[in-house]
XYZ file of C-alpha atoms in Angstrom:
667
model
C -25.098 78.088 34.445
C -23.407 80.767 36.530
C -19.562 81.147 37.071
C -19.564 79.492 40.413
C -20.578 76.483 38.686
C -18.542 76.615 35.687
C -15.408 76.995 38.263
C -16.523 73.826 40.082
C -17.224 71.994 37.114
C -13.931 72.709 35.507
C -11.448 72.348 38.944
C -11.750 68.401 38.494
C -10.212 68.471 35.116
C -7.708 70.364 35.993
C -6.340 68.121 38.839
C -7.063 65.270 36.560
C -4.413 66.929 33.608
C -1.743 67.581 36.130
C -2.132 63.920 37.503
C -1.785 62.699 34.311
C 1.426 64.967 33.466
C 2.684 63.956 36.867
C 2.544 60.233 36.105
C 3.799 60.623 32.384
C 6.921 62.385 34.063
C 7.433 59.543 36.680
C 7.254 56.999 34.043
C 9.447 59.076 31.777
C 12.166 59.096 34.923
C 11.745 55.250 35.228
C 12.421 54.751 31.962
C 16.042 56.664 31.661
C 19.145 55.141 32.537
C 21.724 57.331 34.535
C 25.438 56.339 34.663
C 27.024 57.870 38.082
C 30.752 58.739 36.975
C 33.398 59.996 39.098
C 35.577 63.289 38.166
C 38.503 61.115 36.991
C 36.051 58.568 34.461
C 34.490 62.096 33.359
C 37.959 63.715 32.387
C 39.202 60.459 31.116
C 36.272 60.293 28.499
C 36.570 63.723 27.942
C 40.257 63.488 26.924
C 39.092 60.736 24.509
C 36.746 62.690 22.700
C 33.909 60.416 23.986
C 31.361 63.090 25.452
C 29.013 65.012 22.899
C 26.978 66.891 25.432
C 27.308 68.461 28.899
C 25.217 70.602 31.116
C 26.686 72.207 34.214
C 24.361 73.397 37.072
C 25.858 74.952 40.056
C 24.570 74.350 43.620
C 25.434 77.095 46.097
C 23.860 75.427 48.999
C 25.740 72.207 48.678
C 29.147 73.777 47.313
C 28.840 71.455 44.290
C 28.519 71.258 40.488
C 25.945 69.105 39.173
C 27.159 67.887 35.646
C 24.835 65.713 33.610
C 25.656 64.630 29.680
C 25.378 62.218 26.743
C 28.698 60.213 25.712
C 29.274 58.049 22.609
C 27.716 54.793 22.598
C 24.946 55.968 24.787
C 21.560 54.776 23.999
C 18.168 57.347 23.583
C 17.149 57.253 27.450
C 20.922 56.881 28.691
C 22.670 59.516 30.566
C 25.906 60.304 32.870
C 25.942 62.154 36.017
C 28.260 63.374 38.330
C 28.998 65.770 41.412
C 32.278 68.141 41.792
C 33.404 70.753 44.179
C 32.197 74.125 43.293
C 35.505 75.631 42.212
C 36.834 77.625 39.395
C 39.721 75.000 38.760
C 37.086 72.367 37.700
C 35.309 74.631 35.658
C 38.265 75.747 34.042
C 39.624 72.131 32.906
C 35.925 71.277 31.541
C 36.319 74.782 29.373
C 39.812 73.542 28.252
C 38.769 70.240 27.263
C 35.494 71.612 25.386
C 37.798 73.972 23.503
C 39.704 70.945 22.298
C 37.294 68.690 21.149
C 34.264 71.082 20.672
C 31.442 69.078 22.286
C 27.984 71.077 23.245
C 28.385 72.571 26.446
C 25.696 74.372 28.421
C 25.963 76.009 31.827
C 22.570 77.013 33.911
C 22.129 79.525 36.808
C 21.528 78.438 39.944
C 18.196 77.734 40.357
C 18.267 78.138 44.495
C 19.248 81.772 43.743
C 15.373 82.611 42.159
C 12.485 82.593 45.040
C 10.033 82.132 42.333
C 11.677 78.978 40.882
C 12.293 77.577 44.378
C 8.925 77.894 45.264
C 7.810 76.571 42.104
C 9.868 73.501 42.398
C 9.578 72.558 46.063
C 6.560 74.333 47.230
C 3.571 74.290 44.191
C 3.755 70.563 44.134
C 2.574 70.190 47.863
C -0.197 72.850 47.250
C -1.483 71.282 44.485
C -1.495 67.674 46.006
C -2.817 68.836 49.298
C -5.542 70.976 47.601
C -6.829 68.073 45.341
C -7.320 66.105 48.415
C -9.321 68.726 50.064
C -11.216 69.196 47.267
C -12.096 65.533 46.540
C -12.909 65.009 50.565
C -15.450 67.659 50.606
C -16.739 66.658 47.348
C -17.422 63.329 48.618
C -18.788 64.569 52.003
C -21.124 66.701 49.959
C -22.476 63.755 48.385
C -22.642 61.677 51.227
C -24.843 64.655 52.754
C -26.926 64.778 49.491
C -27.552 60.998 49.628
C -28.747 61.508 53.487
C -31.101 64.570 52.366
C -34.056 62.427 51.037
C -35.995 62.759 54.000
C -35.913 66.469 53.563
C -39.084 68.078 52.347
C -39.647 68.914 48.552
C -42.116 71.785 49.342
C -40.586 74.717 47.517
C -40.859 78.431 48.116
C -42.315 80.332 45.128
C -40.941 83.911 45.156
C -43.498 85.242 42.721
C -46.808 84.383 44.722
C -47.256 87.959 45.872
C -47.294 89.144 42.688
C -50.719 87.164 42.114
C -53.855 88.825 43.485
C -57.537 88.632 43.117
C -57.426 91.236 40.234
C -55.776 88.188 38.167
C -58.378 85.319 39.111
C -61.757 86.166 36.954
C -64.913 83.838 36.550
C -64.701 82.617 40.295
C -66.664 85.278 42.747
C -68.222 82.646 44.917
C -65.074 80.861 45.340
C -62.980 83.972 46.430
C -65.618 84.856 48.924
C -65.073 81.314 50.345
C -61.281 81.685 50.680
C -61.707 85.372 51.975
C -61.585 84.374 55.442
C -58.340 82.787 54.964
C -57.043 85.797 54.132
C -58.249 87.673 56.891
C -57.066 85.148 59.410
C -53.375 85.154 58.039
C -53.567 89.130 58.312
C -55.365 89.504 61.562
C -55.344 86.379 63.665
C -56.037 88.201 66.800
C -59.644 89.113 65.538
C -60.635 85.491 65.321
C -58.963 84.476 68.352
C -61.120 87.098 70.489
C -64.404 85.516 69.309
C -63.067 82.250 69.688
C -63.539 81.404 66.036
C -61.583 78.397 64.453
C -60.459 78.877 60.992
C -60.241 75.977 58.597
C -57.010 74.224 58.870
C -57.386 72.689 55.381
C -59.270 73.816 52.282
C -59.885 71.418 49.583
C -60.169 72.634 46.153
C -62.143 70.388 43.763
C -63.032 70.759 40.204
C -62.110 69.732 36.342
C -58.458 70.600 35.287
C -57.655 74.001 34.056
C -60.493 75.913 36.358
C -57.919 78.048 38.200
C -57.414 75.772 41.382
C -53.450 76.888 41.838
C -54.262 80.189 40.655
C -56.858 80.831 43.570
C -54.236 79.248 46.050
C -51.523 81.728 44.908
C -53.967 84.543 45.013
C -54.686 83.576 48.663
C -51.250 84.020 49.449
C -50.945 87.298 47.389
C -53.588 89.018 48.840
C -52.531 88.025 52.389
C -48.625 88.738 51.703
C -47.346 85.467 53.431
C -45.152 82.837 51.846
C -46.401 80.516 49.697
C -45.045 76.791 49.601
C -46.175 74.585 46.840
C -45.508 70.679 46.551
C -46.999 67.887 44.570
C -48.849 64.923 45.968
C -46.294 62.579 44.154
C -43.268 64.532 45.763
C -43.852 62.711 48.977
C -43.938 58.869 47.825
C -40.525 57.377 47.156
C -39.221 53.841 46.944
C -38.135 53.379 50.662
C -40.735 53.323 53.232
C -40.676 56.052 55.863
C -39.212 58.646 53.572
C -42.981 60.231 52.849
C -43.506 60.542 56.450
C -40.057 62.138 57.238
C -40.718 64.845 54.313
C -44.321 65.789 55.898
C -42.772 65.974 59.237
C -40.086 68.326 57.882
C -42.662 70.156 55.518
C -44.706 71.172 58.659
C -41.365 72.244 60.835
C -40.517 74.504 58.114
C -43.968 75.887 57.754
C -43.951 76.649 61.906
C -40.825 78.431 61.512
C -42.138 80.873 58.780
C -45.700 81.220 59.933
C -47.853 82.530 58.971
C -47.763 80.978 55.642
C -49.606 78.671 53.138
C -48.699 75.192 51.903
C -50.727 74.512 48.750
C -50.226 70.541 48.068
C -51.290 70.054 44.199
C -52.566 66.601 43.128
C -53.382 65.337 46.849
C -55.108 62.175 45.271
C -51.329 60.819 44.766
C -50.997 60.392 48.673
C -54.342 60.674 50.107
C -56.302 57.698 48.436
C -58.064 55.447 50.562
C -56.368 53.134 52.826
C -56.550 49.375 52.667
C -59.529 48.729 50.541
C -59.901 47.474 46.786
C -57.863 44.779 44.687
C -54.520 44.642 45.404
C -54.268 45.538 49.095
C -52.514 48.852 50.219
C -49.202 50.838 49.916
C -46.901 50.680 53.037
C -45.221 54.093 52.056
C -48.337 56.049 50.795
C -50.103 54.922 53.823
C -47.403 56.058 56.092
C -47.386 59.302 54.340
C -51.256 59.927 54.633
C -51.041 58.914 58.407
C -48.447 61.290 58.940
C -50.217 64.023 57.070
C -53.351 63.476 59.263
C -51.091 63.592 62.185
C -49.694 66.834 61.481
C -52.619 68.235 60.822
C -54.308 67.229 64.113
C -50.965 68.206 65.839
C -51.710 71.955 64.859
C -52.549 74.340 67.678
C -55.674 76.250 67.606
C -54.212 79.102 65.379
C -50.449 78.618 64.305
C -51.113 80.698 61.149
C -50.626 77.858 59.024
C -53.385 77.206 56.405
C -52.944 74.136 54.100
C -54.737 74.422 50.639
C -55.122 71.145 48.694
C -56.331 70.731 44.949
C -57.624 67.384 43.282
C -60.392 66.604 40.514
C -61.036 63.274 41.983
C -62.036 63.985 45.588
C -64.153 60.364 45.280
C -61.471 58.722 46.043
C -59.816 60.489 48.782
C -59.653 58.977 52.279
C -62.665 60.004 54.784
C -60.077 60.874 57.349
C -58.874 63.625 55.336
C -62.232 65.189 54.972
C -63.206 65.356 58.363
C -63.464 68.521 60.751
C -60.198 69.627 62.015
C -58.362 68.649 58.759
C -59.763 69.389 55.109
C -63.226 70.994 57.023
C -63.896 73.034 53.945
C -64.507 71.898 50.282
C -64.577 74.487 47.534
C -65.768 73.700 43.945
C -64.291 75.287 41.056
C -66.283 74.466 38.320
C -66.283 75.602 34.679
C -66.874 79.389 34.091
C -70.186 80.534 32.918
C -70.734 82.967 30.057
C -69.947 85.846 32.268
C -67.005 84.225 33.999
C -65.529 83.416 30.701
C -65.687 86.885 29.564
C -63.841 87.832 32.715
C -61.229 85.628 32.041
C -60.826 86.611 28.385
C -60.236 89.993 29.573
C -57.721 89.227 32.002
C -55.757 87.077 29.260
C -56.257 90.046 26.527
C -54.416 92.688 28.710
C -51.131 92.366 26.736
C -52.672 91.475 23.254
C -53.574 93.913 20.451
C -57.043 93.335 19.075
C -58.776 94.665 16.111
C -61.662 97.307 16.949
C -64.281 95.082 15.826
C -63.742 92.356 18.199
C -65.773 91.799 20.971
C -65.003 89.479 23.891
C -68.792 88.814 24.696
C -69.415 87.163 21.220
C -66.098 84.874 21.901
C -67.486 84.154 25.508
C -70.924 82.809 24.030
C -68.992 80.558 21.627
C -66.974 78.938 24.041
C -69.354 76.738 26.089
C -67.371 74.157 28.319
C -63.830 76.161 27.931
C -61.844 76.363 31.357
C -59.856 78.988 32.070
C -56.994 77.329 30.735
C -58.684 76.806 27.490
C -59.578 80.248 27.111
C -55.810 81.476 27.679
C -54.714 78.902 25.180
C -57.228 80.022 22.666
C -56.075 83.879 22.980
C -52.434 82.432 22.827
C -53.147 80.434 19.665
C -55.074 83.571 18.118
C -51.994 85.660 18.670
C -49.464 83.023 17.150
C -51.590 83.082 14.188
C -51.639 86.744 13.724
C -47.731 86.933 13.966
C -47.604 84.120 11.610
C -49.496 86.076 8.885
C -47.532 89.250 9.620
C -50.876 91.096 11.286
C -50.397 94.459 13.537
C -53.736 93.058 15.577
C -55.754 90.360 16.018
C -58.853 89.726 13.868
C -62.007 87.444 14.238
C -60.298 85.386 11.614
C -57.665 84.300 13.893
C -59.943 83.849 16.694
C -62.139 81.719 14.781
C -59.328 79.534 13.527
C -57.764 79.282 16.916
C -61.294 78.290 18.358
C -61.451 75.271 15.805
C -57.684 74.339 16.409
C -58.344 74.014 20.508
C -61.616 71.833 19.628
C -60.632 69.726 16.569
C -56.970 70.438 15.281
C -55.580 72.256 12.475
C -57.034 72.365 9.385
C -56.089 69.553 6.807
C -56.210 71.642 3.768
C -54.115 69.611 1.648
C -56.311 66.495 2.063
C -58.293 65.994 -0.918
C -62.073 64.864 -1.365
C -63.674 63.206 -3.971
C -66.109 65.392 -5.413
C -69.073 62.732 -4.224
C -67.160 62.718 -0.791
C -67.375 66.480 -0.519
C -70.904 66.657 -1.528
C -71.975 63.782 1.165
C -70.153 65.682 3.867
C -71.921 69.217 2.763
C -75.367 67.244 2.938
C -74.781 65.647 6.243
C -73.801 69.168 7.773
C -76.355 70.776 6.157
C -78.854 68.068 7.790
C -77.546 69.164 11.156
C -78.153 73.009 10.748
C -81.515 72.156 9.287
C -82.563 70.582 12.459
C -81.166 73.331 14.420
C -83.146 76.084 12.973
C -86.354 74.088 12.933
C -86.615 72.602 16.366
C -86.010 75.187 19.320
C -84.501 72.442 21.803
C -82.101 71.350 19.402
C -78.538 72.622 19.704
C -77.875 75.784 17.772
C -75.306 75.522 14.728
C -72.553 78.044 15.370
C -70.307 76.983 12.341
C -70.421 74.652 9.495
C -67.354 73.605 7.872
C -66.279 70.978 5.324
C -62.783 71.125 5.713
C -61.230 68.269 7.665
C -59.810 68.669 11.130
C -58.593 65.824 13.119
C -59.956 62.548 12.423
C -63.299 64.364 11.145
C -64.190 64.963 7.771
C -66.134 68.005 8.260
C -67.086 70.097 11.575
C -70.409 71.166 12.758
C -70.215 73.463 15.876
C -73.296 73.194 18.024
C -73.896 74.671 21.110
C -77.131 75.165 23.237
C -79.338 78.305 22.714
C -79.091 78.818 26.586
C -76.960 77.781 29.227
C -78.843 75.951 31.868
C -78.414 73.786 34.584
C -81.069 71.461 33.844
C -82.385 69.798 30.751
C -85.977 68.645 29.897
C -87.112 65.526 28.270
C -88.351 67.576 25.250
C -84.789 69.232 25.090
C -82.932 65.685 24.995
C -85.439 64.289 22.481
C -84.789 67.201 19.821
C -80.958 67.164 20.972
C -80.958 63.384 20.023
C -82.678 64.280 16.527
C -80.357 67.149 15.723
C -77.557 64.450 16.073
C -79.229 62.050 13.801
C -79.917 64.530 11.175
C -76.690 64.339 9.372
C -77.594 60.410 8.737
C -80.895 61.047 7.681
C -79.707 63.782 5.122
C -77.674 61.522 3.550
C -80.133 58.822 3.145
C -82.508 61.171 1.878
C -80.599 62.642 -0.798
C -78.061 59.549 -1.915
C -80.310 56.609 -1.005
C -77.340 55.405 1.241
C -75.562 55.465 4.402
C -71.770 56.319 4.969
C -69.772 55.689 8.447
C -69.720 59.246 8.906
C -72.261 59.627 11.852
C -70.517 57.405 14.329
C -69.684 60.064 16.445
C -73.192 61.246 16.005
C -74.681 58.026 17.097
C -72.621 57.732 20.145
C -73.605 60.736 21.654
C -77.172 59.865 20.607
C -76.847 56.542 22.047
C -75.431 57.818 25.317
C -78.287 60.592 25.830
C -80.922 57.942 25.547
C -79.605 55.271 27.679
C -79.257 58.188 30.340
C -82.668 59.072 29.901
C -83.846 55.280 30.280
C -81.525 54.053 33.109
C -80.748 57.230 35.055
C -83.241 60.197 34.204
C -86.226 58.005 34.465
C -87.368 59.424 31.280
C -89.119 56.447 29.647
C -92.124 53.972 30.221
C -90.162 52.035 32.614
C -90.863 54.898 35.270
C -89.084 57.060 37.302
C -86.273 54.418 38.297
C -82.742 54.882 38.286
C -81.355 51.563 37.204
C -77.891 52.300 36.566
C -75.075 54.717 38.222
C -71.400 55.301 37.623
C -68.978 53.304 39.778
C -65.638 54.297 39.678
C -63.164 51.951 41.661
C -60.282 53.346 43.588
C -57.579 50.750 42.406
C -59.165 49.637 39.295
C -59.387 53.315 37.745
C -61.877 55.863 36.632
C -65.605 54.351 35.682
C -64.378 51.019 35.014
C -67.752 49.665 35.487
C -71.335 50.318 36.210
C -73.680 49.103 38.892
C -76.632 47.449 37.309
C -79.607 46.511 39.838
C -81.894 44.503 37.907
C -82.890 41.379 36.449
C -82.322 40.245 32.662
C -86.145 40.911 32.134
C -85.329 44.285 32.759
C -82.439 44.584 30.638
C -84.426 43.495 27.775
C -86.789 46.351 28.330
C -84.036 48.994 28.643
C -82.891 47.987 25.252
C -86.107 48.443 23.680
C -86.816 51.496 25.321
C -83.826 53.105 24.124
C -84.386 51.728 20.616
C -87.610 53.040 20.867
C -86.391 56.409 21.844
C -83.625 56.401 19.062
C -86.202 55.437 16.053
C -89.072 58.037 17.120
C -86.553 60.630 17.125
C -85.052 59.214 13.675
C -88.651 59.316 12.234
C -89.397 62.927 13.345
C -86.196 64.004 11.996
C -86.711 62.368 8.514
C -90.048 64.592 8.521
C -88.598 67.524 9.333
C -85.765 66.903 6.459
C -88.465 65.881 4.002
C -90.378 69.149 4.593
C -87.203 71.227 4.251
C -85.399 69.951 1.204
C -85.033 73.263 -0.352
C -83.193 74.496 2.981
C -80.974 71.552 2.643
C -80.136 72.139 -0.825
C -79.293 75.718 -0.208
C -77.172 75.384 3.100
C -75.626 72.380 1.207
C -74.808 74.025 -2.314
C -73.452 77.107 -0.454
C -71.001 74.707 1.784
C -69.684 73.196 -1.580
C -69.222 76.863 -2.701
C -67.483 78.470 0.382
C -66.733 75.297 2.520
C -67.144 77.187 5.673
C -69.809 79.479 6.844
C -70.720 80.822 10.102
C -74.241 81.421 12.394
C -74.813 84.980 10.994
C -74.233 83.771 7.530
C -76.695 80.915 7.860
C -79.309 83.292 9.464
C -78.742 85.762 6.401
C -79.033 82.564 3.859
C -82.405 81.662 5.415
C -83.546 85.090 5.409
C -82.571 85.945 1.838
C -81.659 82.951 -0.096
C -78.206 83.950 -0.739
C -74.744 85.089 0.951
C -74.048 88.690 1.859
C -71.641 89.046 -0.576
C -73.686 87.789 -3.489
C -76.119 89.946 -5.633
C -79.842 89.439 -5.626
C -80.241 86.929 -8.649
C -84.538 87.064 -8.168
C -84.927 90.347 -10.276
C -87.146 90.475 -13.365
C -85.490 90.436 -16.856
C -87.421 93.715 -17.331
C -86.010 95.701 -14.783
C -84.467 99.031 -15.921
C -80.916 98.198 -15.482
C -81.145 95.559 -18.126
C -82.639 97.696 -20.686
C -79.615 99.611 -21.599
C -77.743 96.093 -22.415
C -80.268 95.257 -25.078
C -79.367 95.692 -28.618
C -81.475 98.323 -30.918
C -83.109 95.371 -32.533
C -84.421 94.093 -29.272
C -85.476 97.166 -28.240
C -87.856 98.065 -31.331
C -88.996 94.303 -30.930
C -90.047 95.100 -27.389
C -91.437 98.518 -28.582
C -93.644 97.000 -31.259
C -95.116 94.396 -28.718
C -95.887 97.178 -26.097
C -97.630 99.436 -29.207
C -95.249 102.456 -28.913
C -95.786 104.727 -31.793
C -92.804 106.100 -34.137
C -90.305 103.516 -32.525
C -88.688 102.988 -36.021
C -87.539 106.808 -35.965
C -86.210 106.536 -32.610
C -82.483 106.202 -31.110
C -81.457 103.724 -28.674
C -81.276 106.235 -25.843
C -85.225 107.298 -26.748
C -86.252 103.749 -26.785
C -84.692 103.309 -23.383
C -86.452 106.158 -22.236
C -89.972 105.247 -23.780
C -89.849 101.429 -22.331
C -89.060 102.959 -19.003
C -92.259 105.304 -19.406
C -94.283 102.367 -20.453
C -93.251 100.452 -17.309
C -94.191 103.100 -14.732
C -97.529 103.555 -16.769
C -98.293 100.082 -16.474
C -97.692 99.547 -12.743
C -99.662 102.691 -12.236
């Protein structure tokens, strides 16, 4: 809060305090009884010794003395008052009586002789009163103006928009090319006018949350060095019908005064939904706002220097009139980044962070399939927070691994205690996924396995596609289903019973199998699409599916779906039974270390043990073990191998003789 606001908030309390003091003073005056006496009555009381206290105040302008005081028999709030001519004789008489009866006498100077006191008594109360009235009137007028201000635009000018440029936007190369024309138009509109080119009035950015739509809009304004107005779609909609339309008019009025400029409307689907359709009818306020928005965009001149960029992740619910040429006539899809884009995004967010020398952003990009730009920024931020929490000077791979798991599954529940049987079941379950990932080329590759609980899961298996592709073959989908079923198969094979731990695997596998039958045409029912997602504008996202088939076909779909799952289950069971040694090796390693990574799994498959373990497959007769044997054991070995004079040899000589014997035997 600044000083001006503090003064504004403090002044009402000052006026309130003065008002209370004045009211108390007024009540005190009303309760006080004043007896007006004549001079003779006063002198009679004084000569009788009834006066106890007197105060004399001279009034020069009126040429009188004002005498106030208290007499015997008066109540607490009772006093007397009289006025006498201003003369020395009167004052002498009062002084003589005071000497005789010794009552309290107080003389005050004339207040009218002091300019300050005169101002304080006569002028200051009027100034305070007039100031208080003026303050409250202006305050009420300001409140009235604010109450009538709801029709003004809520669009705000971003002062930092020019600081964001294309250097801050990574992984969106094609998207930046699409909006490059907007920058050129805002910089040099005459170049387009000369050739009769019409720049799109509105650009619609479509994509999942966190992919950088708002950042891209800011970068366009920053590159063009023009004002950037931003507003949310929900800021237009109010309780009163017509307010949203008024705000749209005011927004475009401000934009025309500041052209060339850029207006960014975030979440435009809040105001741009389809009109007059669906259950529940329309929404008068939203529809009027949308109508006004359509009218204003149509009312633009050919090249007025105003560009509107809107963002949404639900383009399917927008009114068709918004998307026609002349309004939002260019649609730019901002998708999730690929591996190259993720590496570039990580490089942008890693500028102000300190990493250890062995950290490679390309490795992090490979393990973050499906991450948006916001997810990647959050990943590095979580890693930095963990490094600070652990008092490290730089971010290591350990913090990045933990941050990756936190973003996906939440923090590890290290305090959760397994029973030994549960821990073993989880270890074999996760090891089953790993075996299928290693043995099937189309199955997802295991990147990391842990049996430490995270979120609602008892264990965690990070499985990613071996390559990022836009298409999936039937074989790859089937092998993916087999990989998902491997955890349940491993439980059934090792323990002879099943648990509830595979419910999420079944959910994913069933969804893939259902899509293969009803959407992808990958079954004996032929290349027919039986189902497709149908999202309702008013009932919500994916409320139902459109089913264009009979009950008999529904039965056949269920059969085909069950057939795919059962065939994959049998294939998975066969692979698990053929690789029981590998399953035991991975499961036992998990029980010992609790977490293993892709590199450790590969080393484990190749060497049969973890990288930090010594090779336990060496023979008992190797040289390093001879020196550990006792003298009698060495003599027994020499006797078996017919070494002469072994009884006369010392321990060192026996070890040397046995080593030579072994070398000759190998030759």
